[in-house]
Coordinates of C-alpha atoms and ligand atoms in Angstrom, one line a residue:
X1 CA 52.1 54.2 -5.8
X2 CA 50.1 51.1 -5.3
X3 CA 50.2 47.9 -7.4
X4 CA 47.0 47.1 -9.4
X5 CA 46.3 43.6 -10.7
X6 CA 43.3 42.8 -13.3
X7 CA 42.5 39.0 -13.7
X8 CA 41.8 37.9 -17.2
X9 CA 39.6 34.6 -17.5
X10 CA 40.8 33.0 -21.0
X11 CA 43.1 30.0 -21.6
X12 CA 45.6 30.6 -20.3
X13 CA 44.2 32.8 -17.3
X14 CA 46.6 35.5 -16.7
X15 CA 47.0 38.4 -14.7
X16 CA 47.7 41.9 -15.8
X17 CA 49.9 44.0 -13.4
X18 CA 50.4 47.7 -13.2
X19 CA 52.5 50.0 -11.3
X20 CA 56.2 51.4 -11.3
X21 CA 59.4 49.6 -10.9
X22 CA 57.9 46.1 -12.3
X23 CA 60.6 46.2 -14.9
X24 CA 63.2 45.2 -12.4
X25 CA 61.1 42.8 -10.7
X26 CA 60.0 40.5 -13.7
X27 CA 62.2 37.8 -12.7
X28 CA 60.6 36.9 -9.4
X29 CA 57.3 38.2 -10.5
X30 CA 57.2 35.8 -14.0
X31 CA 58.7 33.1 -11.1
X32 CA 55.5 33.1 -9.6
X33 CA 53.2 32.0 -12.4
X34 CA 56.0 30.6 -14.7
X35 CA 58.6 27.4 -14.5
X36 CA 62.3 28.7 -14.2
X37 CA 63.2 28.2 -17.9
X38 CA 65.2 29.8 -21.0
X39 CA 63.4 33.1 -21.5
X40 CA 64.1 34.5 -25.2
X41 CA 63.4 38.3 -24.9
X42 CA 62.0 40.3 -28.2
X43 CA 62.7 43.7 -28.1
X44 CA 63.8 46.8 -30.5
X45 CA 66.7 48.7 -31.1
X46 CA 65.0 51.7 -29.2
X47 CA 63.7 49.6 -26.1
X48 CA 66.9 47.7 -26.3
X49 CA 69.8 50.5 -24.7
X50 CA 67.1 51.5 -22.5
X51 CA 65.5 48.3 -20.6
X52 CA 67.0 45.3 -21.8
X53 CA 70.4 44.9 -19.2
X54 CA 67.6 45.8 -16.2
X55 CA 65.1 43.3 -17.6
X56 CA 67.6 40.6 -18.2
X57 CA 69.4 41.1 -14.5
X58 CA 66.7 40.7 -13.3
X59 CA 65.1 37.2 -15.0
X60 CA 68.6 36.0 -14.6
X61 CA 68.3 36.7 -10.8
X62 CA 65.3 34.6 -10.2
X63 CA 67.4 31.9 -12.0
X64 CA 65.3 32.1 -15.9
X65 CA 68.2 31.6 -18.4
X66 CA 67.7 34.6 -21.2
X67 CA 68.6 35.5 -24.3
X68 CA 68.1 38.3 -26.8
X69 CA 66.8 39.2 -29.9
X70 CA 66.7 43.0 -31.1
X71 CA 65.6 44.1 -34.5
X72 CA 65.5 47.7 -35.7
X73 CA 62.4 50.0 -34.3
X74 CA 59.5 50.6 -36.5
X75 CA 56.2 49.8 -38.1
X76 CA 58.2 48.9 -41.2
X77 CA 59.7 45.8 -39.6
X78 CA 56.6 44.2 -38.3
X79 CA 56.6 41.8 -41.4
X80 CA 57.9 38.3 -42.9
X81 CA 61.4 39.2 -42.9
X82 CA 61.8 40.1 -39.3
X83 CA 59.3 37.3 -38.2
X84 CA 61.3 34.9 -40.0
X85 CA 64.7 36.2 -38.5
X86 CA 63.2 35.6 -34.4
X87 CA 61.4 32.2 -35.1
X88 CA 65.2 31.5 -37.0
X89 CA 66.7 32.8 -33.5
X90 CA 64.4 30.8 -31.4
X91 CA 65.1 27.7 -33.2
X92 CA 69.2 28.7 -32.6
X93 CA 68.9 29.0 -29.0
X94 CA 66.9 25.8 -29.0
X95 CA 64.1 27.2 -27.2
X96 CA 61.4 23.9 -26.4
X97 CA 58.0 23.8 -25.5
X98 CA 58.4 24.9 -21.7
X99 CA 60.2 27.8 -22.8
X100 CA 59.3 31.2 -23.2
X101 CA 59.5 34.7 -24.6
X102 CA 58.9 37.6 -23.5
X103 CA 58.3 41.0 -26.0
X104 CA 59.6 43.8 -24.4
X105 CA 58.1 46.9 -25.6
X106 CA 55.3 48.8 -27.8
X107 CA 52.3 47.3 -30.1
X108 CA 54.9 46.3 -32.8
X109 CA 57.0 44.1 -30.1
X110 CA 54.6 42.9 -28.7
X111 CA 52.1 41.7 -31.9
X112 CA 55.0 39.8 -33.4
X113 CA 56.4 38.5 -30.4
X114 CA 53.4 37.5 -29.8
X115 CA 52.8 35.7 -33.2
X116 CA 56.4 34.1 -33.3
X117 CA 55.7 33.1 -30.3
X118 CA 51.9 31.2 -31.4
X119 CA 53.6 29.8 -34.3
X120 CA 57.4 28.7 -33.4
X121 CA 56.8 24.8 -32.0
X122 CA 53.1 24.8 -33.0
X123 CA 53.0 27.6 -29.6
X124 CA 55.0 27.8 -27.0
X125 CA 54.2 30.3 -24.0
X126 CA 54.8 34.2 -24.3
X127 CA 54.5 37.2 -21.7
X128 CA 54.4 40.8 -22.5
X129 CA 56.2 43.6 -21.0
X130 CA 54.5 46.7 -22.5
X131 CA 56.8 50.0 -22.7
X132 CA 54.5 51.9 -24.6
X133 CA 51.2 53.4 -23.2
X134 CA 49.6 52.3 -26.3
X135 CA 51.0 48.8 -25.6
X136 CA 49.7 49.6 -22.1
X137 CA 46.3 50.5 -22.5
X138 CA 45.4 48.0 -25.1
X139 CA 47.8 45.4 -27.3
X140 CA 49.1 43.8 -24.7
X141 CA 46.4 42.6 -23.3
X142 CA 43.6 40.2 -24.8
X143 CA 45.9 38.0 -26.6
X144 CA 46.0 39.6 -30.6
X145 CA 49.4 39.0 -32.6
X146 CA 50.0 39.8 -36.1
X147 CA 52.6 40.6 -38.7
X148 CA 51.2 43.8 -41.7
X149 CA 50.6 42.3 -45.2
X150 CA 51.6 45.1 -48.0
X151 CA 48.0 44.5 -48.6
X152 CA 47.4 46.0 -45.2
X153 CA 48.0 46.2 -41.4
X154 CA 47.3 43.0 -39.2
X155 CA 46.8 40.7 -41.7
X156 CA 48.3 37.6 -40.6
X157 CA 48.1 36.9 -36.9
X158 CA 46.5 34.3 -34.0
X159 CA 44.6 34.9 -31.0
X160 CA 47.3 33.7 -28.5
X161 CA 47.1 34.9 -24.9
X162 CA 50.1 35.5 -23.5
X163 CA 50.9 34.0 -19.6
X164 CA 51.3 37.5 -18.2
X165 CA 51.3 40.7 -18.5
X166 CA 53.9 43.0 -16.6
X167 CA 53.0 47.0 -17.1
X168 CA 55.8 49.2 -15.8
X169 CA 54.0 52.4 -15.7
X170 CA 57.8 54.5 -15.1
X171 CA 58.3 53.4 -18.4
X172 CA 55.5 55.6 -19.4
X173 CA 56.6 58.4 -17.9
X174 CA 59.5 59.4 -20.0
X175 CA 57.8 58.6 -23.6
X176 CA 58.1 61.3 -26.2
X177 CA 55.1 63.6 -26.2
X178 CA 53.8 61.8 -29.5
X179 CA 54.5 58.2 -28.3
X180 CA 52.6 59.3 -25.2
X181 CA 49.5 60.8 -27.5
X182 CA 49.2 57.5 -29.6
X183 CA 48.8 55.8 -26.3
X184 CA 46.2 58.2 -25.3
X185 CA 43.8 57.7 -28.2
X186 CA 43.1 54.1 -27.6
X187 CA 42.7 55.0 -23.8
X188 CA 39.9 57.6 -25.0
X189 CA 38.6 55.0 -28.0
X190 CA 38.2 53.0 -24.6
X191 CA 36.4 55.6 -22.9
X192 CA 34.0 56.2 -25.8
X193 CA 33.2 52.4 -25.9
X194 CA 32.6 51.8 -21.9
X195 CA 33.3 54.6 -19.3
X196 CA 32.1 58.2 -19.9
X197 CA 33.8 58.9 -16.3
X198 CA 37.0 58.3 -18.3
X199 CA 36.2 60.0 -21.1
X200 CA 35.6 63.2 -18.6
X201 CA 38.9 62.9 -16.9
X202 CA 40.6 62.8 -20.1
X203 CA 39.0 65.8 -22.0
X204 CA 41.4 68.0 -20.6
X205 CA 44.4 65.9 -21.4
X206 CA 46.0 62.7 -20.1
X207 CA 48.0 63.5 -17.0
X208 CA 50.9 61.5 -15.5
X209 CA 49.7 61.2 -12.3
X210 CA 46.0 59.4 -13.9
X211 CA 48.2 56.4 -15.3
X212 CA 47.9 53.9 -13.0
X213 CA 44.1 54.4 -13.0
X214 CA 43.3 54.8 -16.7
X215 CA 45.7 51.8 -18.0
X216 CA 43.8 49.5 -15.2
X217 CA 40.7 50.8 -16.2
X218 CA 40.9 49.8 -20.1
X219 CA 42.6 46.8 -18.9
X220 CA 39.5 45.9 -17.1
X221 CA 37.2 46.3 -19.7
X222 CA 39.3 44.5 -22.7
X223 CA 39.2 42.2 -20.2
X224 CA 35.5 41.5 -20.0
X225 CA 35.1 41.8 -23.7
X226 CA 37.7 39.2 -24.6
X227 CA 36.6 36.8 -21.8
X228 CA 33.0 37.0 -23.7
X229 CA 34.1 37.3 -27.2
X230 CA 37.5 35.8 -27.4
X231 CA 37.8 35.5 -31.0
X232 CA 35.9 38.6 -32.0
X233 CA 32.6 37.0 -33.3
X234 CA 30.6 40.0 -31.9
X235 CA 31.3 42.2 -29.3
X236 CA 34.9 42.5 -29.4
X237 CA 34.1 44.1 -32.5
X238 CA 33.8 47.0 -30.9
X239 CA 37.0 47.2 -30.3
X240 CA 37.9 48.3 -33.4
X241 CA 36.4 51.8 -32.9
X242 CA 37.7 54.1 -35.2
X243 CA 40.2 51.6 -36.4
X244 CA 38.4 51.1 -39.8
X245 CA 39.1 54.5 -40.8
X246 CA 42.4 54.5 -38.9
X247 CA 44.1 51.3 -40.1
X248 CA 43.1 52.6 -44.2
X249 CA 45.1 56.3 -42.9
X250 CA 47.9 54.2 -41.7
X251 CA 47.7 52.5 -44.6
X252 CA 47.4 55.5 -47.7
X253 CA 50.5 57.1 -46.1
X254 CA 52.7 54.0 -45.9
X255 CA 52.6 53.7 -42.5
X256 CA 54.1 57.2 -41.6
X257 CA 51.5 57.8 -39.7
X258 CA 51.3 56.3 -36.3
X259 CA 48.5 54.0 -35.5
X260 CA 47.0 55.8 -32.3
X261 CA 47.3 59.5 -34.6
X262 CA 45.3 57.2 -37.5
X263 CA 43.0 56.0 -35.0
X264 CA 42.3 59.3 -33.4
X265 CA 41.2 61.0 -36.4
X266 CA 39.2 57.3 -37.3
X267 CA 37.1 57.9 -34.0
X268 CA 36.9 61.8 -34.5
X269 CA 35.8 61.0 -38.1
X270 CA 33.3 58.6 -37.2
X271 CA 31.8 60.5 -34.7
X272 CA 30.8 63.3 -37.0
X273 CA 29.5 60.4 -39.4
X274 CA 27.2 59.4 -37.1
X275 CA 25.5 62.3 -36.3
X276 CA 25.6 63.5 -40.1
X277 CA 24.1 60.3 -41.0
X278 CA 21.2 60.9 -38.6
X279 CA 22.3 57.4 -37.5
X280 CA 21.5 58.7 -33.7
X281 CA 18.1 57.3 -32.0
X282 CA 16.1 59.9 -30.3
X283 CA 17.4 58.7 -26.5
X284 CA 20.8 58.8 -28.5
X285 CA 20.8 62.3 -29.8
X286 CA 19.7 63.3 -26.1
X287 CA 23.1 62.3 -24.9
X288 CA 25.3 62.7 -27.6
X289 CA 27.4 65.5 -27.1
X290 CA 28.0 67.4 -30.9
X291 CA 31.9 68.2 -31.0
X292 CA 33.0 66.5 -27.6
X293 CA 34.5 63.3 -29.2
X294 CA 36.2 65.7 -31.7
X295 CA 37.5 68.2 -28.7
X296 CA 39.2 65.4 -26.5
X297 CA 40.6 64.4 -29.4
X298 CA 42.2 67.4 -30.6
X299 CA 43.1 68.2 -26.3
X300 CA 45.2 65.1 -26.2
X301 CA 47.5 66.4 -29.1
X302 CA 46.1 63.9 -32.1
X303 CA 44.6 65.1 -35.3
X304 CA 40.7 64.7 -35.6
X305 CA 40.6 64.7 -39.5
X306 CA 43.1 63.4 -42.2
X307 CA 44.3 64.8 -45.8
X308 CA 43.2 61.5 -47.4
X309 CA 40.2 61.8 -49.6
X310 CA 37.3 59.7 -48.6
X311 CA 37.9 57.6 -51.7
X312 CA 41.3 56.8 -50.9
X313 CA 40.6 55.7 -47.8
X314 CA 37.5 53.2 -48.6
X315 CA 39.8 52.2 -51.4
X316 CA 42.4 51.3 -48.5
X317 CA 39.8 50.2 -46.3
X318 CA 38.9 46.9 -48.6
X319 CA 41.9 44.5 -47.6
X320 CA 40.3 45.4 -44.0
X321 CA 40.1 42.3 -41.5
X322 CA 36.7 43.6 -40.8
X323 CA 35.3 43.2 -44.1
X324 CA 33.6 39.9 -44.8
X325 CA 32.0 39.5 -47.9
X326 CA 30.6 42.3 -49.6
X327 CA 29.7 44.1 -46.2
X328 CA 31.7 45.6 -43.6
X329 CA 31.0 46.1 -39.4
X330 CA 31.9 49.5 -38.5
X331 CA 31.7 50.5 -34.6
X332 CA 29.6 53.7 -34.3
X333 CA 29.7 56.0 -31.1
X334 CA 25.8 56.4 -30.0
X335 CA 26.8 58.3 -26.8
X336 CA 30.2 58.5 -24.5
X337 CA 30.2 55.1 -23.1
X338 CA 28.3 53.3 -25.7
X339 CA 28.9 52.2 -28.7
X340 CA 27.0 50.0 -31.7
X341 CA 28.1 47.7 -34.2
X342 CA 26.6 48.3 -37.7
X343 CA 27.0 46.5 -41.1
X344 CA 27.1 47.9 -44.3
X345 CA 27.6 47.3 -47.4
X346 CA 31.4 48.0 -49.0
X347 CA 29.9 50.1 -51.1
X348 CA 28.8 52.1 -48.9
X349 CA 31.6 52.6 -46.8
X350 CA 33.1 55.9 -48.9
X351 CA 29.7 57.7 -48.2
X352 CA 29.9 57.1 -44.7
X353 CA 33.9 58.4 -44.7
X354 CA 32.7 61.6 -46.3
X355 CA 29.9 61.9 -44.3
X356 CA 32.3 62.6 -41.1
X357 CA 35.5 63.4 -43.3
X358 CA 35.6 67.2 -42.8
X359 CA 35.8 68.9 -40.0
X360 CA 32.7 71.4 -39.6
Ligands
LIG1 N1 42.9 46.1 -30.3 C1 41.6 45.5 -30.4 C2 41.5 44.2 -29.9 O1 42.4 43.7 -29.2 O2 40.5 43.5 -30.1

């Protein structure tokens, strides 16, 4: 299986690599675009038994000094308490500013290693080592860290990009069936957004052997988006297809619910908005597809609807990032491969949930 490399044109340029066995090559592949230095890796207590010693013997190979830091798996530790505890173990191992860490496994990992990382020294550099596909196909790259507020998810963060990004795809392999699917549903929100090619490979599922291809190819296009729109002042916006919706079902049941499964049924949801609303042009409706977003959806294992009321959810939806003011952007599906931004007033966010909230 061939190695793929996408180049990502931000400050710091970095390059995204994909393919098996990366994992035990890190060392002399972070050698190549790093100084040989003290390496602090952030990981979980899942990632932890199964990567860590290959990770480490390999850093410490090329000669990178390395230490650890592993806090207990979850959504429910991405906060305060276990931000404070790394930047409190970076300071310990006397990390300095040509140092490095590295977060070593899903979005959780790799958000607040990320953000320890922006903040511990006023920034110091940080790579990421995704082991989930959903880490894969989209956190990792483009340089978003964050801790969740009780307010809601993502709410304190930086745009920090990390100095690489090393994408072990056996990693992927192995995941459990509903690790795997959370992965899949910001491949297929990708899809949606940019590649309708995609979006007909996956309809039928996401198969093992289309990794390699499908993480490079939403690599590629996060890539263009954040070289344009860094900071999300406009396009990277759309990004955030489905994840209005999404983040607010994450959010009403305590973060039970995974974020690709919240996202999923955010994209199916806003899909059938759309077409409810009569928010389709007439070259839209020509190639808009009634039930297909829906159908991948529900054929890569993720729910296309939620038992939150509509109410619930707008309710949830107002500590969003993407609110500003009294108005809100929402990204709305005009065909597969294209997407819009639209603002709308707050108030009229519940309306547009109900609008696409049941399934037909
Ligand atoms: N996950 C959306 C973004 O990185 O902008």
């Amino acid at each position: 299986m061939s190695i793929q490399t996408i180049h990502v044109r931000t400050d710091p340029e970095y390059d995204v690599t994909i393919g098996p066995g990366l994992l035990g090559e890190c060392g002399a592949r972070l050698k190549e675009v790093l100084p040989l230095c003290h390496m602090a890796v952030v990981t979980d207590s899942n990632v932890a038994p199964l990567y860590l010693e290959r990770v480490k013997t390999s850093l410490e190979s090329a000669g990178f000094r390395v230490s650890a830091y592993v806090f207990p798996a979850g959504e429910g530790s991405k906060n305060f308490d276990t931000l404070s505890k790394i930047l409190e173990f970076l300071a310990e191992e006397q990390l300095t500013r040509t140092d490095c860490v590295a977060a070593l496994g899903g979005g959780v990992t790799g958000d607040m290693a990320g953000l320890a990382a922006a903040l511990y020294l006023r920034g110091v550099k940080y790579v990421q080592m995704p082991t989930t596909l959903l880490a894969a196909v989209d956190s990792s790259v483009g340089g978003k860290t964050a801790i969740d507020l009780r307010a809601g998810k993502n709410l304190a963060g930086a745009f920090m990009q990390p100095s690489a990004v090393l994408c072990d795809t056996d990693c992927l392999k192995t995941l459990p069936r509903h690790v795997f699917a959370d992965g899949a549903a910001e491949a297929l929100k990708t899809a949606v957004l940019s590649d309708e090619r995609l979006f007909a490979q996956m309809e039928d599922g996401l198969k093992v052997s289309m990794l390699e291809e499908v993480i490079a190819r939403c690599a590629a296009y996060k890539a263009g988006v954040v070289e344009r729109d860094e900071k999300e002042q406009g396009e990277r916006k759309l990004l955030n297809l489905g994840h209005t919706v999404g983040h607010a079902i994450e959010k009403c049941s305590d973060f039970t619910i995974p974020h690709g499964h919240a996202v999923a049924a955010g994209l199916a949801i806003m899909a059938r908005a759309t077409e409810n609303l009569g928010w389709l042009t007439d070259e839209a409706k020509q190639c808009f597809e009634e039930g297909r977003i829906e159908s991948a959806v529900e054929s890569l294992g993720l729910p296309s609807s939620t038992e939150y009321p509509p109410e619930a959810l707008a309710q949830a939806a107002l500590s969003d990032k993407k609110r500003a003011g009294d108005s809100i952007t929402i990204v709305v599906p005009s065909k597969i491969g294209r997407c819009e931004l639209k603002t709308i007033p707050v108030s009229e966010l519940c309306s547009v949930i109900e609008a696409g909230w049941a399934l037909e």
